[in-house]
XYZ file of C-alpha atoms in Angstrom:
109
model
C 70.747 167.774 109.082
C 70.306 166.005 105.753
C 72.652 163.126 104.886
C 72.878 161.398 101.516
C 73.849 157.825 102.323
C 74.834 156.678 98.824
C 76.974 158.787 96.500
C 80.020 158.111 94.347
C 83.021 159.999 93.087
C 85.206 158.943 90.212
C 84.485 158.005 86.640
C 82.448 155.206 85.119
C 81.138 155.176 81.572
C 78.922 152.232 82.511
C 77.188 154.247 85.233
C 77.533 157.551 83.349
C 79.281 159.190 86.295
C 82.231 161.571 86.220
C 82.387 163.385 89.551
C 84.949 164.712 91.982
C 84.544 165.992 95.526
C 84.197 169.613 94.449
C 81.345 168.811 92.072
C 79.675 166.573 94.614
C 79.756 169.232 97.324
C 78.515 171.871 94.875
C 75.490 169.718 94.000
C 74.872 168.930 97.675
C 74.916 172.658 98.469
C 72.395 173.364 95.727
C 69.880 170.857 97.133
C 70.516 171.338 100.849
C 72.444 168.157 101.676
C 74.827 168.544 104.615
C 76.818 165.279 104.636
C 77.692 162.762 101.918
C 78.434 159.076 102.559
C 80.686 158.348 99.626
C 82.540 155.593 97.810
C 85.031 155.929 94.964
C 84.290 154.162 91.685
C 87.954 153.282 91.178
C 87.758 151.181 94.338
C 84.530 149.516 93.251
C 85.503 148.578 89.723
C 89.290 148.655 89.356
C 91.652 148.915 92.320
C 90.393 149.055 95.893
C 93.666 150.406 97.303
C 93.917 153.260 94.790
C 90.215 154.107 94.930
C 90.108 154.211 98.712
C 93.201 156.433 98.682
C 91.559 158.772 96.155
C 88.462 158.973 98.337
C 90.632 159.824 101.340
C 92.091 162.767 99.420
C 88.568 164.104 98.796
C 87.678 163.517 102.456
C 90.661 165.680 103.427
C 89.545 168.419 101.030
C 85.998 168.384 102.453
C 86.319 167.004 106.008
C 82.995 168.381 107.221
C 81.059 167.122 104.210
C 82.378 163.819 102.792
C 82.209 160.717 104.974
C 84.112 157.836 103.423
C 82.918 154.292 102.922
C 85.803 151.892 102.373
C 85.208 149.738 99.325
C 86.062 146.088 98.933
C 85.139 144.793 95.494
C 85.332 141.119 96.363
C 85.124 139.080 99.528
C 87.849 136.782 98.160
C 90.772 138.987 99.153
C 91.059 137.309 102.546
C 93.659 138.929 104.779
C 94.480 141.581 102.150
C 90.864 142.745 102.269
C 90.853 142.825 106.057
C 94.085 144.820 106.023
C 92.560 147.316 103.572
C 89.462 147.740 105.721
C 91.660 148.295 108.786
C 93.787 150.867 106.925
C 90.687 152.717 105.734
C 89.307 152.898 109.263
C 92.472 153.545 111.250
C 94.504 155.670 108.811
C 91.859 157.275 106.606
C 89.077 157.608 109.198
C 86.401 156.058 106.987
C 83.143 155.304 108.736
C 81.474 152.659 106.609
C 82.134 149.684 104.387
C 80.782 148.809 100.976
C 81.351 145.243 99.808
C 80.603 145.191 96.114
C 80.759 142.402 93.588
C 79.876 142.498 89.931
C 79.677 139.727 87.373
C 82.738 141.059 85.561
C 84.842 140.948 88.720
C 83.446 137.609 89.862
C 84.380 135.852 86.629
C 88.056 136.822 86.860
C 88.942 134.327 89.587
């Protein structure tokens, strides 16, 4: 079994990515990748709740292929961040966590 441990869905002009679950699985099929550990760019750069929900929808569409990583784009969310991680694990069935901070997000405090 081949697992890609770092892929993204969503859209980011900065990263030059515009990908959904269907496209991701199609590419994985073409290169022989069986499972995809995935985060959603909306969660990383804009809204963690919305992005994690969008990823969950793709996980439901491709349950045998896409393994979700919950995204938390700042460690400063405190209890709200912990609640989101719990929701992603218990409700969405995500199996990993990506804590991501960027300069743009860090300066907004």
